[in-house]
mmCIF file of C-alpha atoms in Angstrom:
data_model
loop_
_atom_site.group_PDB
_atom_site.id
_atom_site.type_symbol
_atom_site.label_atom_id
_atom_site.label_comp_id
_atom_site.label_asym_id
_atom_site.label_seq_id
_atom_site.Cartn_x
_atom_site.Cartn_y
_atom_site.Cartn_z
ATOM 1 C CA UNK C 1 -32.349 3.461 1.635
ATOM 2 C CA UNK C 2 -33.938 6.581 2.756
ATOM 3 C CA UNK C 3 -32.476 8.829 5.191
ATOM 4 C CA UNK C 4 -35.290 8.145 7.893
ATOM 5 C CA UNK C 5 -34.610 4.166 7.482
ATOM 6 C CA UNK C 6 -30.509 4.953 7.981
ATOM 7 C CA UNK C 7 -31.477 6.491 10.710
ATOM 8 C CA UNK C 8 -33.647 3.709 12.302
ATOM 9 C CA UNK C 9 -31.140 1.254 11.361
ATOM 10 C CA UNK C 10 -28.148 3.648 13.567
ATOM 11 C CA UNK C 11 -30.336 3.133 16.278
ATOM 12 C CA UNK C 12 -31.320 -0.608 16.374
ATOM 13 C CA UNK C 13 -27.555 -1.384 15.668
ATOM 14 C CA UNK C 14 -25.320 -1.318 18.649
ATOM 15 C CA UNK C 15 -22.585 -2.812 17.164
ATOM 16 C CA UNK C 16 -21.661 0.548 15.257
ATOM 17 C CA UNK C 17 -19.256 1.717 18.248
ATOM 18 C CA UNK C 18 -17.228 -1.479 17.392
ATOM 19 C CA UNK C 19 -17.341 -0.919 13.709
ATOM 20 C CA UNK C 20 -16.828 2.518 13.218
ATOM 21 C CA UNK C 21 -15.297 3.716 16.530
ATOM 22 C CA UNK C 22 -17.489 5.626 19.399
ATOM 23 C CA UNK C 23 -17.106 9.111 17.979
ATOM 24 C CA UNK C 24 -18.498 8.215 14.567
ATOM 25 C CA UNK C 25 -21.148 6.146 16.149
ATOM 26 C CA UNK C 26 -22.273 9.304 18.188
ATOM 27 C CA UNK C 27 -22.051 11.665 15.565
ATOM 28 C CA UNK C 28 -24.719 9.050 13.879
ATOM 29 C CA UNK C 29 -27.136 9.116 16.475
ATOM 30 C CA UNK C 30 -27.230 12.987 16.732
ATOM 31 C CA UNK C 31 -27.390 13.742 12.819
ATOM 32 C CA UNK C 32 -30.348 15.618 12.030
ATOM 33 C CA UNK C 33 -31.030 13.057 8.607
ATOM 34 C CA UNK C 34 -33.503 16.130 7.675
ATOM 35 C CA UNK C 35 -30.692 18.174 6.944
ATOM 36 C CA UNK C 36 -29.342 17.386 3.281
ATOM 37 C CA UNK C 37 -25.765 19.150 4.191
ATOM 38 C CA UNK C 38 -25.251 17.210 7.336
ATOM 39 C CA UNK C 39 -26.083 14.214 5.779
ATOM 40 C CA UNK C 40 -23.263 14.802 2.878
ATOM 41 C CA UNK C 41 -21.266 15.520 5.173
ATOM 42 C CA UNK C 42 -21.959 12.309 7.065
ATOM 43 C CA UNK C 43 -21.405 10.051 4.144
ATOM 44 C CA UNK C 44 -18.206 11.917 3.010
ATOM 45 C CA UNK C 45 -17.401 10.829 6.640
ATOM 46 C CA UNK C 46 -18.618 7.040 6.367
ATOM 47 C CA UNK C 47 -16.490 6.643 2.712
ATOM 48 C CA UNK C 48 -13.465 7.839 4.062
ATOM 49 C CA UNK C 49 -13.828 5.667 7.469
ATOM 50 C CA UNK C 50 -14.791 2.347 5.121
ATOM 51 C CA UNK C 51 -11.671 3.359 2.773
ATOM 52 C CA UNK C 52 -9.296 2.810 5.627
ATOM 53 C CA UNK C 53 -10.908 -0.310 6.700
ATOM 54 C CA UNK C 54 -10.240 -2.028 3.389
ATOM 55 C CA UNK C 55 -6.950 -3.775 3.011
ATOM 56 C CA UNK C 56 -3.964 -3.131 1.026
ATOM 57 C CA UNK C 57 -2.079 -6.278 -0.677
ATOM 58 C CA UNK C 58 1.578 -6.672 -2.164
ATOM 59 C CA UNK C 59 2.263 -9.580 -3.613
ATOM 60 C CA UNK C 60 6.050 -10.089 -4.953
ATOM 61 C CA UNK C 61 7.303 -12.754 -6.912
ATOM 62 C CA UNK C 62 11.681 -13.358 -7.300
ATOM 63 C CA UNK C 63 12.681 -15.357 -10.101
ATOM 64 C CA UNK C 64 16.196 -16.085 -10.575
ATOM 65 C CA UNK C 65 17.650 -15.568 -13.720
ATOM 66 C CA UNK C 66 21.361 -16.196 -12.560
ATOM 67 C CA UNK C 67 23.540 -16.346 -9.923
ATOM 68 C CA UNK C 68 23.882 -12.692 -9.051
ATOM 69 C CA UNK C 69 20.483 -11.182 -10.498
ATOM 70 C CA UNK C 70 16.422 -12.383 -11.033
ATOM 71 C CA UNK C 71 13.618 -10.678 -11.790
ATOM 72 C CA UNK C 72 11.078 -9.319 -9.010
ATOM 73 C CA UNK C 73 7.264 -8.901 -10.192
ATOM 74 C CA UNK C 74 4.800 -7.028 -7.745
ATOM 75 C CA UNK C 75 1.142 -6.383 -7.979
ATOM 76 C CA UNK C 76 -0.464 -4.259 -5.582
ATOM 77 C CA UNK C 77 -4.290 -4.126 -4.898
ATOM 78 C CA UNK C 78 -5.894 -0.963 -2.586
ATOM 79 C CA UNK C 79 -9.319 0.222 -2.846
ATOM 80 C CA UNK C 80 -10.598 -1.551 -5.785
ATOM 81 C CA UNK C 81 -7.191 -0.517 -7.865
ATOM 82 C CA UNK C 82 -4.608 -3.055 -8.793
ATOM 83 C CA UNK C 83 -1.492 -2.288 -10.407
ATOM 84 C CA UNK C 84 1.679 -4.255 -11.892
ATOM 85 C CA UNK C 85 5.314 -3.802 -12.293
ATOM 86 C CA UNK C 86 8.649 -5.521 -13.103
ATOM 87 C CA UNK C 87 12.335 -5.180 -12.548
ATOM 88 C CA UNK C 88 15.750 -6.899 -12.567
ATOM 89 C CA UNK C 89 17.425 -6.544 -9.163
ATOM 90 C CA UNK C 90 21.026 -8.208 -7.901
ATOM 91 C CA UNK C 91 20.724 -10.577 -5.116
ATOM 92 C CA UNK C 92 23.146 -8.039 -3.066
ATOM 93 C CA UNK C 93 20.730 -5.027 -3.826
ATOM 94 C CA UNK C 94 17.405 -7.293 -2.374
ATOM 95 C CA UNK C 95 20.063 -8.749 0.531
ATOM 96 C CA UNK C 96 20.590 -5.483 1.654
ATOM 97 C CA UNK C 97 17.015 -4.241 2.150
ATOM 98 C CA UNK C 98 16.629 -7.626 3.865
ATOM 99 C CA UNK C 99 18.868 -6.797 6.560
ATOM 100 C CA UNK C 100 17.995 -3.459 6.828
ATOM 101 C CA UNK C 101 14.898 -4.302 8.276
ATOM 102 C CA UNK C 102 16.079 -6.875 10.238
ATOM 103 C CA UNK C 103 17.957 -4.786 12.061
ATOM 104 C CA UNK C 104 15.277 -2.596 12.520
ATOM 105 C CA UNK C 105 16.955 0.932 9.912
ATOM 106 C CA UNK C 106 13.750 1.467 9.157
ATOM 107 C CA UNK C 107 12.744 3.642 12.657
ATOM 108 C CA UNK C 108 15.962 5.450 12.154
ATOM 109 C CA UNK C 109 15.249 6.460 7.954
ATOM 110 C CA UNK C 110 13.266 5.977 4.666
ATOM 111 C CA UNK C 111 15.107 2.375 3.314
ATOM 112 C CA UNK C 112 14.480 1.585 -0.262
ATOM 113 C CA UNK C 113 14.450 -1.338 -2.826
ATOM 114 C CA UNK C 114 13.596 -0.247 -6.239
ATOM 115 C CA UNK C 115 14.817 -0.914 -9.667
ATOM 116 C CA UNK C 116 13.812 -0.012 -13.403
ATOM 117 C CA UNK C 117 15.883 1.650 -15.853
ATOM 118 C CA UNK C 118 19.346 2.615 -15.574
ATOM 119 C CA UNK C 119 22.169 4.951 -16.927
ATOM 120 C CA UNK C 120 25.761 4.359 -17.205
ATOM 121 C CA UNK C 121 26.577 5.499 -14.059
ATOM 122 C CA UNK C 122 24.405 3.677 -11.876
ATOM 123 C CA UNK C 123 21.602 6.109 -11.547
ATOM 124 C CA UNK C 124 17.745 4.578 -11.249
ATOM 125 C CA UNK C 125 16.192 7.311 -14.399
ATOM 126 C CA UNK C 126 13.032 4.975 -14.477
ATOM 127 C CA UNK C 127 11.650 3.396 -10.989
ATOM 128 C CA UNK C 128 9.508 0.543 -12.542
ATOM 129 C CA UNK C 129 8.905 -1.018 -8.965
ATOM 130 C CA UNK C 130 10.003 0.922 -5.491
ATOM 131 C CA UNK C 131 9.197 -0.567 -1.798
ATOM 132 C CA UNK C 132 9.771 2.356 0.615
ATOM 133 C CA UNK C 133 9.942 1.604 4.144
ATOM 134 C CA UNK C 134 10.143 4.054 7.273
ATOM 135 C CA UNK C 135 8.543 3.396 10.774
ATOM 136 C CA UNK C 136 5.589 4.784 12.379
ATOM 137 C CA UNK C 137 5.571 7.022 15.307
ATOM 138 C CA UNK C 138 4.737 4.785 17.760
ATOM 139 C CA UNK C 139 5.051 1.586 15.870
ATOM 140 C CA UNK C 140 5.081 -0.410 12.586
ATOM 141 C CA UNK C 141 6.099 0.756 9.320
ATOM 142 C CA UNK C 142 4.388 2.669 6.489
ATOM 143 C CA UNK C 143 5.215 0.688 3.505
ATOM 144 C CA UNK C 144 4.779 3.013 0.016
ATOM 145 C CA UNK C 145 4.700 1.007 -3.196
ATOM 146 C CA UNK C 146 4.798 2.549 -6.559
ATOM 147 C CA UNK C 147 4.874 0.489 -9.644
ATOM 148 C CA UNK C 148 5.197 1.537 -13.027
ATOM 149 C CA UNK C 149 4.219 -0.213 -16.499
ATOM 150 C CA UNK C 150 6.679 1.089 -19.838
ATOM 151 C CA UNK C 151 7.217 0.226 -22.952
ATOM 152 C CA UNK C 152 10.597 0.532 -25.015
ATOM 153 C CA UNK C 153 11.398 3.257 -27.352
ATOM 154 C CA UNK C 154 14.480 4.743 -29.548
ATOM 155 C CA UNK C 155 15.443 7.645 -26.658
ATOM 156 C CA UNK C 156 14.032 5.842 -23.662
ATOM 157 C CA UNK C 157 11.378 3.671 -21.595
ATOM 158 C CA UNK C 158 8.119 5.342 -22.110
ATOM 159 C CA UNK C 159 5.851 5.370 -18.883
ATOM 160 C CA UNK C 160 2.396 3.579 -19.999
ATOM 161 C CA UNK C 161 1.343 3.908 -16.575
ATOM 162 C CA UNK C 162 1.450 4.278 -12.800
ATOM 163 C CA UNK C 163 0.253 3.663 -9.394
ATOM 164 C CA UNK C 164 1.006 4.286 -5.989
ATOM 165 C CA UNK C 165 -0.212 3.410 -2.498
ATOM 166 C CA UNK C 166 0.721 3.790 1.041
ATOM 167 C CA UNK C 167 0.042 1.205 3.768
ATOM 168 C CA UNK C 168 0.660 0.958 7.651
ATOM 169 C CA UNK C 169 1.940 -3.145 8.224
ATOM 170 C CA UNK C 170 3.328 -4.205 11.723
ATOM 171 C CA UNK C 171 7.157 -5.218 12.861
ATOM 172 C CA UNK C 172 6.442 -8.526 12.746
ATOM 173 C CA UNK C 173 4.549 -8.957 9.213
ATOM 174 C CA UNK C 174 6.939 -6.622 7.741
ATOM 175 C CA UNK C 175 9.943 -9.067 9.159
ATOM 176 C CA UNK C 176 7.842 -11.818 7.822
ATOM 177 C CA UNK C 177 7.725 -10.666 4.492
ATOM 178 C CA UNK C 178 11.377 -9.906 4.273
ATOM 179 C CA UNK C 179 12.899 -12.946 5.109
ATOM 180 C CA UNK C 180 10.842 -14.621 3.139
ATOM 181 C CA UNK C 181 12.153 -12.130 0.530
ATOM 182 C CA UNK C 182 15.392 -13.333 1.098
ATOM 183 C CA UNK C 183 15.345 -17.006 0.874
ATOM 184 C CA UNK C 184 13.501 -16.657 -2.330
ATOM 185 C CA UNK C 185 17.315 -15.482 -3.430
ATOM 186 C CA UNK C 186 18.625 -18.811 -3.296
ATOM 187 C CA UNK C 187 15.313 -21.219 -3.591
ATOM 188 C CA UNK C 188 12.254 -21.989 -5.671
ATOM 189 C CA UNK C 189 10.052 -18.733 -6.469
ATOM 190 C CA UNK C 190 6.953 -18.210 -4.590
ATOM 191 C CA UNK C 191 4.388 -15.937 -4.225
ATOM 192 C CA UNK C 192 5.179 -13.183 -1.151
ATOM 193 C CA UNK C 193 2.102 -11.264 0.439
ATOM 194 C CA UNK C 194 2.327 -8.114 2.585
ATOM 195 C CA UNK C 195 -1.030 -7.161 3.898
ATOM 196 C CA UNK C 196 -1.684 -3.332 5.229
ATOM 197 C CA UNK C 197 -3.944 -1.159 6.186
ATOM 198 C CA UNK C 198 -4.779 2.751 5.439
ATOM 199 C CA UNK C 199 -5.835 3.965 8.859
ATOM 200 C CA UNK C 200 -5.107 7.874 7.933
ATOM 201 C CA UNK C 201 -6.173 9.552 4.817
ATOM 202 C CA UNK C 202 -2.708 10.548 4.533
ATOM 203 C CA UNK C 203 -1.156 7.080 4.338
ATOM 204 C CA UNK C 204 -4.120 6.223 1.986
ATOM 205 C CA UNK C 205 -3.568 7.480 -1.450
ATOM 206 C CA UNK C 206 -3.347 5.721 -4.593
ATOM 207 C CA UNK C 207 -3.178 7.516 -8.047
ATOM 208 C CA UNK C 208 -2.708 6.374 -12.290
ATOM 209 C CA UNK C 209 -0.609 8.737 -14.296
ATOM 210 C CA UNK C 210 -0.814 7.240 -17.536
#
């Protein structure tokens, strides 16, 4: 589409305000689309606002492999990525997270469930799949997942691969997801999806080391 049909198109569409938030919208109408810079500029702009519109997924699977531990497999999909990872955790270690945000220790700190490879002395060396949890100023939670692939050698776990993202999910989903966390520990395994969204560039990052 050529700049001088965009710009017909901002003006015929009223529903932009709605979409894209009054300030954006205005900025639209009073682009001069003759000026290459400004238009750069405005697309730069339009990426970064549809970015944070697109929705972040984690989907977590517990399977029990005892009494006491199972294994938990997340995927994670934000912004066309995806990315996979897969850890033994204790029911106590996943029981604890669950009541930490039920009671809300989230707003007061960073509260953690992550697992991967271990030394002796109890030390994660190797996070193969991390949930970090802290609240939002006002409200919510910002939810950072990072999930790593490796593959076994001699000396250690060698990292293959790994990717990170940041969402912002409400109280309530966030409570959701947890206690349906939890009664996964003693029933039959089930797929477990936390939906976010990126509404701040910072909050919106997603990377692969490999």
């Amino acid at each position: 589409m050529a700049p001088s049909e965009f710009e017909a198109w901002v003006y015929r569409t009223a529903a932009l305000a709605d979409m894209l938030g009054p300030e954006l919208q205005m900025q639209m109408i009073s682009l001069n689309y003759h000026d290459r810079m400004a238009v750069a500029d405005l697309r730069s702009m339009l990426r970064a606002r549809l970015v944070g519109l697109m929705p972040t997924a984690l989907t977590v699977m517990f399977v029990r492999e005892d009494d006491d531990y199972g294994a938990l497999s997340a995927c994670v999909e934000s912004h066309g990525f995806a990315g996979h990872g897969e850890a033994y955790f204790s029911n106590s270690q996943v029981e604890k997270f669950v009541a930490e945000v039920a009671v809300g220790a989230y707003t007061q700190r960073e509260i953690t469930l992550a697992g991967g490879t271990w030394d002796g002395q109890g030390t994660l060396k190797h996070e193969e799949v991390g949930i970090h949890v802290k609240g939002l100023p006002d409200a919510g939670a910002s939810v950072r997942v990072r999930l790593s692939r490796s593959v076994s050698t001699r000396s250690a776990p060698l990292i293959i691969g790994t990717i990170e993202t940041v969402m912002a999910v409400s109280d309530e989903d966030l409570a959701a997801f947890t206690r349906r966390l939890g009664s996964a520990l003693h029933g039959a395994s089930e797929k477990l999806i936390l939906t976010g969204s990126c509404t701040n560039s910072e909050w919106c990052r997603i990377c692969d080391a490999g």
